[in-house]
Tab-separated table of C-alpha atoms and ligand atoms in Angstrom:
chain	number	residue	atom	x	y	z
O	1	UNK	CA	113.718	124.961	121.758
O	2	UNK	CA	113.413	123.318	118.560
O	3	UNK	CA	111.858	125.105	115.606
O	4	UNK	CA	109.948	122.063	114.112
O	5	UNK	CA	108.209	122.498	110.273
O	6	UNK	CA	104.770	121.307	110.332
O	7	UNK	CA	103.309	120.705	106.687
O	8	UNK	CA	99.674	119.658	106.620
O	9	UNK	CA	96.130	121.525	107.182
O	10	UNK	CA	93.957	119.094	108.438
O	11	UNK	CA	92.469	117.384	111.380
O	12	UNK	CA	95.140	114.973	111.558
O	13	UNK	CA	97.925	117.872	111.441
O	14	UNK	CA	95.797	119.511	114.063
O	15	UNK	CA	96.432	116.800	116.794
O	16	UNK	CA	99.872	116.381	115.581
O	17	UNK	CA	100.432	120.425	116.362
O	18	UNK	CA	98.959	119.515	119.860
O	19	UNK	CA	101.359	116.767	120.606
O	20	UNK	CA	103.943	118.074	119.245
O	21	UNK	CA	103.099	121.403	121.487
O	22	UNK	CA	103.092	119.585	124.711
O	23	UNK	CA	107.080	118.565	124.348
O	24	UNK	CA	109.106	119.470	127.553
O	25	UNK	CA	111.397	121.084	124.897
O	26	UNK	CA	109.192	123.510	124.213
O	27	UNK	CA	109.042	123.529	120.444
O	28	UNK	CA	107.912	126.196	118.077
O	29	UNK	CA	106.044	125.083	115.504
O	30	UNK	CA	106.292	126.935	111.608
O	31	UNK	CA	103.153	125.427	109.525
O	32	UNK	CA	103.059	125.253	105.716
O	33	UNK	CA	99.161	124.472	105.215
O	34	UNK	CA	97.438	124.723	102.181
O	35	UNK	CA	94.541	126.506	104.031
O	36	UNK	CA	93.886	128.221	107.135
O	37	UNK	CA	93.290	125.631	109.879
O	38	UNK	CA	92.494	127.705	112.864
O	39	UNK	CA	93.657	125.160	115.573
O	40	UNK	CA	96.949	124.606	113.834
O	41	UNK	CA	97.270	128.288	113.261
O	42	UNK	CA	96.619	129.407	117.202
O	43	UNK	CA	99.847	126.633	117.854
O	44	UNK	CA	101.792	128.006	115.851
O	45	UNK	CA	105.028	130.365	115.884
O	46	UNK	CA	104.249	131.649	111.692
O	47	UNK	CA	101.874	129.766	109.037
O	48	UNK	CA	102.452	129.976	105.109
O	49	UNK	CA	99.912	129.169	103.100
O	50	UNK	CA	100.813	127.778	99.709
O	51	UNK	CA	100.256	124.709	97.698
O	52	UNK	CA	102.046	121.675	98.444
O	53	UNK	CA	103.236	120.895	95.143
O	54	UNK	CA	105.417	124.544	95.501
O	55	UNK	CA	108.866	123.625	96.889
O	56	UNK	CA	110.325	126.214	96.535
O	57	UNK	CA	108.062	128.184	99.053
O	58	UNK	CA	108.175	125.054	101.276
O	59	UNK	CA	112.216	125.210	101.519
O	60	UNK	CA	112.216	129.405	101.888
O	61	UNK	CA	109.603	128.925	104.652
O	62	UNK	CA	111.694	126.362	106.368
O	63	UNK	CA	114.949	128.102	105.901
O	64	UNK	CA	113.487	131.600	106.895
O	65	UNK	CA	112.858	130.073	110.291
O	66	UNK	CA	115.653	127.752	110.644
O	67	UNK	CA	113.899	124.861	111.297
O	68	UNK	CA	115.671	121.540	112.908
O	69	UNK	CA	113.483	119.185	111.414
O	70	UNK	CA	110.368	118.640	109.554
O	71	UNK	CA	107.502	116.573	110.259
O	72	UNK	CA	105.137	116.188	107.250
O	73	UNK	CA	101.115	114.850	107.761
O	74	UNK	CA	99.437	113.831	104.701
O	75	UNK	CA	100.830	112.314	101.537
O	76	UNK	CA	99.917	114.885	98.917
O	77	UNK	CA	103.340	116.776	99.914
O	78	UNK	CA	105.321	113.565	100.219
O	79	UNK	CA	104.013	111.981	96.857
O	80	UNK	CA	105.430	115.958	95.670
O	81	UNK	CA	109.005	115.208	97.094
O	82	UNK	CA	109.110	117.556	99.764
O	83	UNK	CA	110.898	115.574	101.965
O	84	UNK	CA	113.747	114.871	99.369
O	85	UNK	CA	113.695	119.290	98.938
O	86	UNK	CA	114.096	119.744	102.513
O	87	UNK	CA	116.564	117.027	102.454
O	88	UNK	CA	119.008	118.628	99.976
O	89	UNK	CA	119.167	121.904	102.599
O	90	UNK	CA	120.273	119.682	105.159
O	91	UNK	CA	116.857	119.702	106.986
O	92	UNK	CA	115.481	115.832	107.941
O	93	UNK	CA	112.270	114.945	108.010
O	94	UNK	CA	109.826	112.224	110.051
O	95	UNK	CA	108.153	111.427	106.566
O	96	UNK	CA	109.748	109.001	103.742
O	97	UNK	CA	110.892	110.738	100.778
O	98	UNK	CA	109.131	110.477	97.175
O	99	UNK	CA	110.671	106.895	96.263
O	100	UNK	CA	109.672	105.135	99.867
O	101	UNK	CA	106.087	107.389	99.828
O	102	UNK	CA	105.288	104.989	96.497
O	103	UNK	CA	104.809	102.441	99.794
O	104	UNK	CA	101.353	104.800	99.435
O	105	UNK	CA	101.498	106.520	96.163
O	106	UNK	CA	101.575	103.717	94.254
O	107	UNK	CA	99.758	99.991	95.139
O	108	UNK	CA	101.330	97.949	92.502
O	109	UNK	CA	105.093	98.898	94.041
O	110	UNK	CA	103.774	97.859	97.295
O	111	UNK	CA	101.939	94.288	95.889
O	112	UNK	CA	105.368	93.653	93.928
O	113	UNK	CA	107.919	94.324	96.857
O	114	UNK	CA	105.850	92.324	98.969
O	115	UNK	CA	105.794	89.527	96.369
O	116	UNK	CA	109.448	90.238	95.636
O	117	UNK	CA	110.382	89.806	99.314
O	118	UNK	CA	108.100	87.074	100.269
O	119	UNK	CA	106.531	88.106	102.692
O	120	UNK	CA	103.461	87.277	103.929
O	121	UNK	CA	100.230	89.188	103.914
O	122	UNK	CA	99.605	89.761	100.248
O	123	UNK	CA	96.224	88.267	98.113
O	124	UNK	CA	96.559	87.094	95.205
O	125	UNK	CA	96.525	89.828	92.902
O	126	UNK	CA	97.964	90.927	89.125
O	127	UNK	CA	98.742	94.678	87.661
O	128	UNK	CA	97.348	95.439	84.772
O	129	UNK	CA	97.957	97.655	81.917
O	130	UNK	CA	95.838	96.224	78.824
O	131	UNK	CA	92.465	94.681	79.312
O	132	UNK	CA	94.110	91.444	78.086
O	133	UNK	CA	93.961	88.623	80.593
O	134	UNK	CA	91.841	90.322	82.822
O	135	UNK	CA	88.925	87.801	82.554
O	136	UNK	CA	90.952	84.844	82.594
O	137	UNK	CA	92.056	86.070	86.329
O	138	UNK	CA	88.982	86.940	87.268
O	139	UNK	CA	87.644	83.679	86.519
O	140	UNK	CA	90.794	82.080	88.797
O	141	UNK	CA	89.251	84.468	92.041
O	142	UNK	CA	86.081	83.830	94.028
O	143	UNK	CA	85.194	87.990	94.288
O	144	UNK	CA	87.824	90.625	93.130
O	145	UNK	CA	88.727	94.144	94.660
O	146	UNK	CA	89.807	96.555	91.841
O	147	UNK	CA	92.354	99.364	92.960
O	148	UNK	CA	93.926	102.411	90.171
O	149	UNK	CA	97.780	102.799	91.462
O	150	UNK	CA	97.733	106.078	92.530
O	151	UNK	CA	96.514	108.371	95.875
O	152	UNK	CA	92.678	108.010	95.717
O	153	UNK	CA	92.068	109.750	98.826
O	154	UNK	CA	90.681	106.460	100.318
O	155	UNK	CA	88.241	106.486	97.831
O	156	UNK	CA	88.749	104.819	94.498
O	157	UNK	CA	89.138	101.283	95.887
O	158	UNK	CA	86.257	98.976	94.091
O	159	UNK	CA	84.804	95.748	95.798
O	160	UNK	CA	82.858	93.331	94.447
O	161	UNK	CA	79.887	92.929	96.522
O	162	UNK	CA	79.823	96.160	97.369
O	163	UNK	CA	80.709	98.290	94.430
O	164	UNK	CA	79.609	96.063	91.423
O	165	UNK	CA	78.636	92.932	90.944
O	166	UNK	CA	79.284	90.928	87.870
O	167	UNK	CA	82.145	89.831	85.922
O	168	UNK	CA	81.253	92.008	83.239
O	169	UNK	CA	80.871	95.041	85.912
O	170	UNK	CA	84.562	94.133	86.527
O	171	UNK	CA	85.982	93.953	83.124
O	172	UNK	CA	83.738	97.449	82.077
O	173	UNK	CA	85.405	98.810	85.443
O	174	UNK	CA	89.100	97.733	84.936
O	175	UNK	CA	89.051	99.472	81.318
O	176	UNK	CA	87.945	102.332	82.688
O	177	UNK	CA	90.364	102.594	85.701
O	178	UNK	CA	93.231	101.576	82.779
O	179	UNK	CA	91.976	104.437	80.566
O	180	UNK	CA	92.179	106.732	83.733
O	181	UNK	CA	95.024	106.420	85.547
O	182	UNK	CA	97.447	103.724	83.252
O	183	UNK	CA	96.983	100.726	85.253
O	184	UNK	CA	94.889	98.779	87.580
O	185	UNK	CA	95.334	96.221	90.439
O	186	UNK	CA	92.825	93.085	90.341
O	187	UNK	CA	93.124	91.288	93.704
O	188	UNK	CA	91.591	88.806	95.275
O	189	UNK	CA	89.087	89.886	97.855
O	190	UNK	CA	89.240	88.962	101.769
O	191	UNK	CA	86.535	88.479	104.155
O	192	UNK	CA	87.253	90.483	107.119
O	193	UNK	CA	87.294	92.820	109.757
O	194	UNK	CA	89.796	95.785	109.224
O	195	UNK	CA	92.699	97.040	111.653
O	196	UNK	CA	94.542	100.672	111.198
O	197	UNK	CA	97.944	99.573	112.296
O	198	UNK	CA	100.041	102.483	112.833
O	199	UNK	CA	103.833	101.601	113.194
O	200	UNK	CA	106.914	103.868	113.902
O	201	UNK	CA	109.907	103.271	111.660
O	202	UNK	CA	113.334	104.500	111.713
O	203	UNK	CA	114.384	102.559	108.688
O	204	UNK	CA	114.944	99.454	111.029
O	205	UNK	CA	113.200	99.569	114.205
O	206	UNK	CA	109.102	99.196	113.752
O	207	UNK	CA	107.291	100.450	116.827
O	208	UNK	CA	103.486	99.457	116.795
O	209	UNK	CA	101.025	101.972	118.191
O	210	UNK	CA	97.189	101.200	119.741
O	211	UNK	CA	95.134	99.514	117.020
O	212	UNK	CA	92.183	101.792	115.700
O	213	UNK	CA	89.186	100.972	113.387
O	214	UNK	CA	88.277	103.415	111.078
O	215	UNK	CA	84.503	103.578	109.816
O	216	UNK	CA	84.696	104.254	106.026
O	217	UNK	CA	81.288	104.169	105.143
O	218	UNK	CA	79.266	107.766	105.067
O	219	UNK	CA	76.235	106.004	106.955
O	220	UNK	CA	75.360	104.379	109.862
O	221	UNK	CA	75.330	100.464	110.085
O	222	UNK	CA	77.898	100.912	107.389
O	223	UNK	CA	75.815	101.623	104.759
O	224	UNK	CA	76.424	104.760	101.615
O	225	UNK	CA	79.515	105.606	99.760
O	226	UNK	CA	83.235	105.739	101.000
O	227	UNK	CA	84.989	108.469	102.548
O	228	UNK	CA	88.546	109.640	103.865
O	229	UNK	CA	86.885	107.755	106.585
O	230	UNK	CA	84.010	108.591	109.348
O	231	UNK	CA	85.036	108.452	112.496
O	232	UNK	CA	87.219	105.306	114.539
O	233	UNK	CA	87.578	103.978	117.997
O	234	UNK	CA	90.037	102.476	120.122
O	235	UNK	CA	90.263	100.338	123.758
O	236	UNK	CA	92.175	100.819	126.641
O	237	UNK	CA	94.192	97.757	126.145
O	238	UNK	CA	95.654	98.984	122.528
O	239	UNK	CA	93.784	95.811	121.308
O	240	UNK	CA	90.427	95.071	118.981
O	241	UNK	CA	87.679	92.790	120.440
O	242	UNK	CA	87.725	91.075	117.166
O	243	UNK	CA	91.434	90.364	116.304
O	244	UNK	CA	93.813	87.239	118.058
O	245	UNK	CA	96.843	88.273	119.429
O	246	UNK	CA	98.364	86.482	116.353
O	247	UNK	CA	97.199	88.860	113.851
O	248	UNK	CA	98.681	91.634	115.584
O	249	UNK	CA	102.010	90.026	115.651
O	250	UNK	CA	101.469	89.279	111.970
O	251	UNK	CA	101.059	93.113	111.148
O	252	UNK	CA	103.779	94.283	113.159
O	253	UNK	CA	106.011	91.363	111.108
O	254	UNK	CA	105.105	92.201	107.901
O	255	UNK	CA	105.723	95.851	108.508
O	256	UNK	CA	109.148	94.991	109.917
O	257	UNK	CA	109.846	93.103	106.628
O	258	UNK	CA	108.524	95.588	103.988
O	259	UNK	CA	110.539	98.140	106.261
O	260	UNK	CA	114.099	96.178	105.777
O	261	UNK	CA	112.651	95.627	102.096
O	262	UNK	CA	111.911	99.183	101.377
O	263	UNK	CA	115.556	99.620	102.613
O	264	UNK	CA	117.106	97.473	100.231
O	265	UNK	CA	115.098	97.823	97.368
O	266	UNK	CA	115.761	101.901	97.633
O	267	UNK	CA	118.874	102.253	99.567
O	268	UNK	CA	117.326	105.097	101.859
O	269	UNK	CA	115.739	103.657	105.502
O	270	UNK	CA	112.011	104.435	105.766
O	271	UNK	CA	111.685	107.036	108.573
O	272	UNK	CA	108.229	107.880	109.632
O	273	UNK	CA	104.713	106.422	109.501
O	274	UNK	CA	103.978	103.320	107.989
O	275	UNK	CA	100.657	102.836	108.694
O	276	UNK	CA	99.129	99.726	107.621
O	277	UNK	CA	95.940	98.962	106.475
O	278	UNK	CA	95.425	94.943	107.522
O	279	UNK	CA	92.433	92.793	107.562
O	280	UNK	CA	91.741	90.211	109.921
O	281	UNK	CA	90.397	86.988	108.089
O	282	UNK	CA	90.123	83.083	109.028
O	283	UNK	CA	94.209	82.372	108.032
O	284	UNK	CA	95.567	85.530	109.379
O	285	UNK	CA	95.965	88.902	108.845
O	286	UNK	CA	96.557	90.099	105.766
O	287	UNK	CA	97.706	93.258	104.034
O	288	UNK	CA	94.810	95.457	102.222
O	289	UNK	CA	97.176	98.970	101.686
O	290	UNK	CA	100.021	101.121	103.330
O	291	UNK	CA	99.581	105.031	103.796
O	292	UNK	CA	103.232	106.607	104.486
O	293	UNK	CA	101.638	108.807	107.209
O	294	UNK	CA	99.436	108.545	110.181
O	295	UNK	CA	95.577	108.291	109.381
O	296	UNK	CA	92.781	110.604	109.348
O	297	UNK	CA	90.753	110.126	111.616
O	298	UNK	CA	93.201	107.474	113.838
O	299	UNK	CA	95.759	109.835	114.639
O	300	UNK	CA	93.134	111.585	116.723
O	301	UNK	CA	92.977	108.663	118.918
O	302	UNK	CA	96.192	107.969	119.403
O	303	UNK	CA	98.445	110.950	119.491
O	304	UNK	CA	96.211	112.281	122.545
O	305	UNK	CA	97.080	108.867	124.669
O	306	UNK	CA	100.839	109.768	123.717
O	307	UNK	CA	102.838	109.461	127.143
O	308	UNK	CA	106.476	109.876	125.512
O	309	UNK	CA	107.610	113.178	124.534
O	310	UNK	CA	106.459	113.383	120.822
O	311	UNK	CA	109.721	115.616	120.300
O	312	UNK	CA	111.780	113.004	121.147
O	313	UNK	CA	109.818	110.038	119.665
O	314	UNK	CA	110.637	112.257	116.446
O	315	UNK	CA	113.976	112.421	117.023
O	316	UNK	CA	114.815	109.220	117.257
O	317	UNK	CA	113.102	108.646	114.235
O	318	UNK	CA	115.318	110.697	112.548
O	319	UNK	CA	118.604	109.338	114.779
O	320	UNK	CA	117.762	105.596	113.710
O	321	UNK	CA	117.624	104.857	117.300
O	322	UNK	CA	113.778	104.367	118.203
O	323	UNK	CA	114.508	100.841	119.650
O	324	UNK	CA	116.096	102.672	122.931
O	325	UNK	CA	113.024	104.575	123.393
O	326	UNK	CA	110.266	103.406	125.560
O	327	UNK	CA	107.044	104.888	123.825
O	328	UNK	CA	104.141	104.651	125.839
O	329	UNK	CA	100.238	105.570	125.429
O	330	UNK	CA	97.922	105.600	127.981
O	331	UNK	CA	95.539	103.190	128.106
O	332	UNK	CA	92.143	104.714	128.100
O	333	UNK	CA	89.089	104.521	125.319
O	334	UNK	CA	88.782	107.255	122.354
O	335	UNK	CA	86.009	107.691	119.955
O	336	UNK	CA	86.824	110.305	116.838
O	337	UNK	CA	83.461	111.407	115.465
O	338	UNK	CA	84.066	113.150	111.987
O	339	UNK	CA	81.663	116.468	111.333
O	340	UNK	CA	80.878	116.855	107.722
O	341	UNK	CA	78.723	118.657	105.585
O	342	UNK	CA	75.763	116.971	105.045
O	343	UNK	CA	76.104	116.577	101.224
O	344	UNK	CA	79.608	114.971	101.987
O	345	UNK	CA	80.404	111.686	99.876
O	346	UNK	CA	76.995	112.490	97.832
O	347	UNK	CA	76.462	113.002	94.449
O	348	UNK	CA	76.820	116.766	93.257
O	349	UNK	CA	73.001	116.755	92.272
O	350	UNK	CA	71.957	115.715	95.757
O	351	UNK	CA	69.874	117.778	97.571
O	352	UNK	CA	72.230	118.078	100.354
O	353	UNK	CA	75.079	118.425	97.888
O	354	UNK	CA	74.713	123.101	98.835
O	355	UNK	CA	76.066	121.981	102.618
O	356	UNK	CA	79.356	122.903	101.423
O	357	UNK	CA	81.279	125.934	102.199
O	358	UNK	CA	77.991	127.002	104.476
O	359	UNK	CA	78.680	128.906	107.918
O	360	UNK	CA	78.923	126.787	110.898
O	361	UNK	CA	79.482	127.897	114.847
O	362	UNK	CA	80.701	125.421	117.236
O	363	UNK	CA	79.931	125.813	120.752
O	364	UNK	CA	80.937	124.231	123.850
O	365	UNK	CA	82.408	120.955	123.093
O	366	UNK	CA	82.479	120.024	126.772
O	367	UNK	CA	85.325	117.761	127.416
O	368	UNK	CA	85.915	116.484	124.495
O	369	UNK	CA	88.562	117.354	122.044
O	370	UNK	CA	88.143	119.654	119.161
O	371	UNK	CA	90.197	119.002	115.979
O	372	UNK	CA	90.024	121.430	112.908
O	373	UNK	CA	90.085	119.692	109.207
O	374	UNK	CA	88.862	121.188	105.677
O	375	UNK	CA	87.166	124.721	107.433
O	376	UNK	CA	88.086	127.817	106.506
O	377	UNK	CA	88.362	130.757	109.068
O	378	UNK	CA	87.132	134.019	107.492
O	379	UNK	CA	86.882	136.911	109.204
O	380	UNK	CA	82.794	136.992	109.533
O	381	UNK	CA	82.924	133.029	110.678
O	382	UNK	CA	83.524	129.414	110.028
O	383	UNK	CA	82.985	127.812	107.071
O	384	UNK	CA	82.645	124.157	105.751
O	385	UNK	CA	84.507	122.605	102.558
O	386	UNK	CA	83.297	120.240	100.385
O	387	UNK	CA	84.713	117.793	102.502
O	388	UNK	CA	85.497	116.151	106.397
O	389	UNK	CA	84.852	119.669	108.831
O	390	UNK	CA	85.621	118.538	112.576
O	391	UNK	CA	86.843	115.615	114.153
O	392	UNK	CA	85.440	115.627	118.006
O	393	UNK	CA	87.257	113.129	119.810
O	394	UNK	CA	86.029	111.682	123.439
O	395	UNK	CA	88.655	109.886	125.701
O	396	UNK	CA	87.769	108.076	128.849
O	397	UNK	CA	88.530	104.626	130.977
O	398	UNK	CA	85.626	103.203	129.225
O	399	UNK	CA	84.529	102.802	125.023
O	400	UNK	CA	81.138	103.656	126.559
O	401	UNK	CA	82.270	107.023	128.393
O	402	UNK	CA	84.362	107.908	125.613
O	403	UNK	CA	81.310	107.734	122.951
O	404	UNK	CA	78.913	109.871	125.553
O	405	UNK	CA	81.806	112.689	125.415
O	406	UNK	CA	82.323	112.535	121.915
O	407	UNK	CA	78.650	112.592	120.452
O	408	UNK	CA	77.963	115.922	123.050
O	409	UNK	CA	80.661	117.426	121.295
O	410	UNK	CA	79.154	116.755	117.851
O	411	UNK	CA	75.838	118.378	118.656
O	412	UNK	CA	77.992	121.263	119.724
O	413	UNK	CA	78.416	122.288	115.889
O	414	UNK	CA	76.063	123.889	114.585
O	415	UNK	CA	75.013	124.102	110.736
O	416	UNK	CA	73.808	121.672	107.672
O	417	UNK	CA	76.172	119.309	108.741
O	418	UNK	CA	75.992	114.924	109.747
O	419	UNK	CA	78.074	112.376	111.801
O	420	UNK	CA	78.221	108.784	112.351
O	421	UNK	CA	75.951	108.426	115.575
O	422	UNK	CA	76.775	104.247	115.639
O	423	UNK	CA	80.687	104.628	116.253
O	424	UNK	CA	82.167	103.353	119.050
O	425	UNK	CA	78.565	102.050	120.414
O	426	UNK	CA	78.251	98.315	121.489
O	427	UNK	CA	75.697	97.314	118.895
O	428	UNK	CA	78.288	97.986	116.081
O	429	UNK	CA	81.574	96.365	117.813
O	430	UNK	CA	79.267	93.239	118.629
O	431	UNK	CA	78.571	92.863	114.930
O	432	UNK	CA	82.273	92.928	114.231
O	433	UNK	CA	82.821	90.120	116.479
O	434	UNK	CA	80.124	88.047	115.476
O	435	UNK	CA	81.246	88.443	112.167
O	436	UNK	CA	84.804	87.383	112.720
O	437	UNK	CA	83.353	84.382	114.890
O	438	UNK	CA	81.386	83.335	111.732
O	439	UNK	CA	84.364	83.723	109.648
O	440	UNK	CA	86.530	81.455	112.208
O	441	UNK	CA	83.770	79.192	112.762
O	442	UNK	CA	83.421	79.478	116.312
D	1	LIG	N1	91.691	106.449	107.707
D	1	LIG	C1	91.964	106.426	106.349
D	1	LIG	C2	93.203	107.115	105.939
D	1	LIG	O1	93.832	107.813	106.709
D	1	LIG	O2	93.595	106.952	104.796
């Protein structure tokens, strides 16, 4: 019976609670959350609630309860160190530690080790300090995608097209991003479809999971600002309709490589999530980001397929030995429909913008899954954030069935909130396809 420390409060952490739950070893789980998730809460063996920059209260918690290991599920706490804290009172963690997290924290480390390595994947791109020789680059790039270094919450990524549009809406841009955060990262921008590859890494081995698309976009038809992300889908054959068997192979390479380069160029082995963001375009696939953890919302559709004991799967992380485990998912459709408040991604003078923190009920969810993210359980109800509420994921044999299950369990929760209604339906994945047929010219 392991006691396992959980340290996370969102949707993501909810699932991971579940599967962690379900181990023939019979966990218990401690959670450090930095607010009251009620689904992680009714999993759990004792909850703290602090902030995730507080170490100290992180280590007490953990040592309180004796924990084995740790298992840590977004990258606020691991861009904080606490996987190096936990480390120095003997306690491992599935999670890299602050100097392999800047594979997330920090997207000019990544774009240099990749160059440094050479390995494939990267655009061309160049980091910034000083406005000086921005213009001369941009003029060298066809459109640009302008990134700050830090964590942006999978927001402060800027792409021309979509974002801005001129050269001078770049330049105006990059000063600002310089002024804000000390540097920015001018790359060139891909024409695509995008792939959440999620891989499993015990400093060596790299263990790919079912491919997900996330919908970033706060509208349907992909339309609005961007969010932590919408909603996402997967198939029952792990695969995307859109992607060759080739790009696959080419994520799970370059992973492998940054892994071993990660290794070298920090002398600790990566142990955890490297989850790669990848786009699919006519030479290949090619790296758009890293997160050092699993993603919100794909680890709702894959952790719930998860045949192998989750227990051990961490374990081996931690042992270095993850190529002598088989890890299997099952191979059924999932659709992971986000609840928000309505006024979520919206200006603060929207109309809509009051949705947060209102009172919400959810009722009968039917079969589908109910994961907990930014709510807060008072003692006279539910109540929304400012940002992502519920994810409601539907699993089935078919995309189709999975969708049905998942959109009754949206209307199930009640209150001024929105969802994607176009995820996981045909219309949309057809588009994706004929775009990447376009792209490949057949
Ligand atoms: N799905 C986006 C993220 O987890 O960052």
């Amino acid at each position: 019976m392991p006691n396992i420390l959980l340290v996370g409060n969102g949707a993501r952490e909810h699932v991971m609670a579940e599967t962690l739950i379900r181990s023939r070893h019979q966990p218990r789980i401690f959670s450090f959350m930095k607010a009251n998730n009620p689904g992680i809460a009714s999993l759990s063996a004792a909850v703290l609630l602090g902030l995730y920059s507080d170490l100290p209260a992180v280590v007490a918690f953990a040592q309180k309860n004796r924990i084995d290991f740790a298992v840590i599920g977004p990258e606020d706490p691991l861009s904080q160190g606490v996987v190096d804290a936990l480390a120095q009172i003997g306690i491992p963690a599935v999670g890299p530690n602050k100097s392999l997290a800047r594979l997330e924290t920090s997207k000019a480390f990544t774009r240099n080790l990749v160059k440094k390595y050479n390995i494939p994947g990267n655009p061309r791109f160049e980091v910034f300090t000083r406005p000086d020789g921005i213009g001369a680059f941009l003029d060298e790039l066809d459109g640009v995608v302008l990134k700050p270094d830090g964590l942006t919450g999978g927001k402060g990524v800027l792409v021309q097209g979509d974002h801005f549009e001129t050269r001078q809406d770049a330049l105006d841009l990059c000063a600002r991003i310089i002024q804000d955060s000390g540097c920015v990262i001018v790359e060139e921008k891909f024409d695509g479809e995008e792939f959440s590859l999620q891989c499993l890494c015990d400093g060596k081995a790299v263990v790919g999971t079912p491919l997900v698309q996330d919908h970033k976009r706060r509208f349907d038809g992909d339309r609005g600002p961007n969010t932590g992300g919408m909603g996402s889908y997967s198939l029952p054959d792990h695969l995307m309709p859109f992607l060759k068997p080739s790009d696959i192979e080419e994520g799970i390479e370059i992973t492998r490589q940054v892994a071993a380069a990660l290794w070298k160029e920090t002398g600790s082995p990566y142990k955890g999530v490297m989850y790669g963001g990848f786009i699919a375009t006519k030479t290949g696939a090619k790296l758009l980001e890293y997160n050092a953890r699993f993603g919100d919302p794909e680890a709702m559709n894959i952790l719930p397929l998860l045949k192998t004991d989750f227990v051990d799967v961490c374990r081996h992380i931690l042992d270095g030995t993850l190529e002598t485990l088989k890890i299997e998912f099952d191979h059924k459709a999932t659709v992971c429909k986000y609840v928000v408040p309505k006024g979520y991604g919206l200006p603060a003078d929207h109309p809509d913008a009051a949705s947060s923190r209102a009172k919400i009920a959810v009722g009968d969810v039917g079969t589908a899954r109910l994961y907990y993210s930014s709510v807060d359980q008072k003692e006279d109800g539910l109540y929304l954030s400012s940002s992502r509420a519920i994810g409601i994921v539907g699993i089935a044999n078919t995309l189709d069935a999975a969708r049905i299950i998942a959109d009754e369990g949206v209307r199930a929760v009640k209150g001024p909130v929105a969802y994607r209604s176009d995820i996981g339906t045909d219309a949309l994945i057809r588009k994706r396809v004929d775009h990447m047929k376009r792209i490949r010219g057949y």
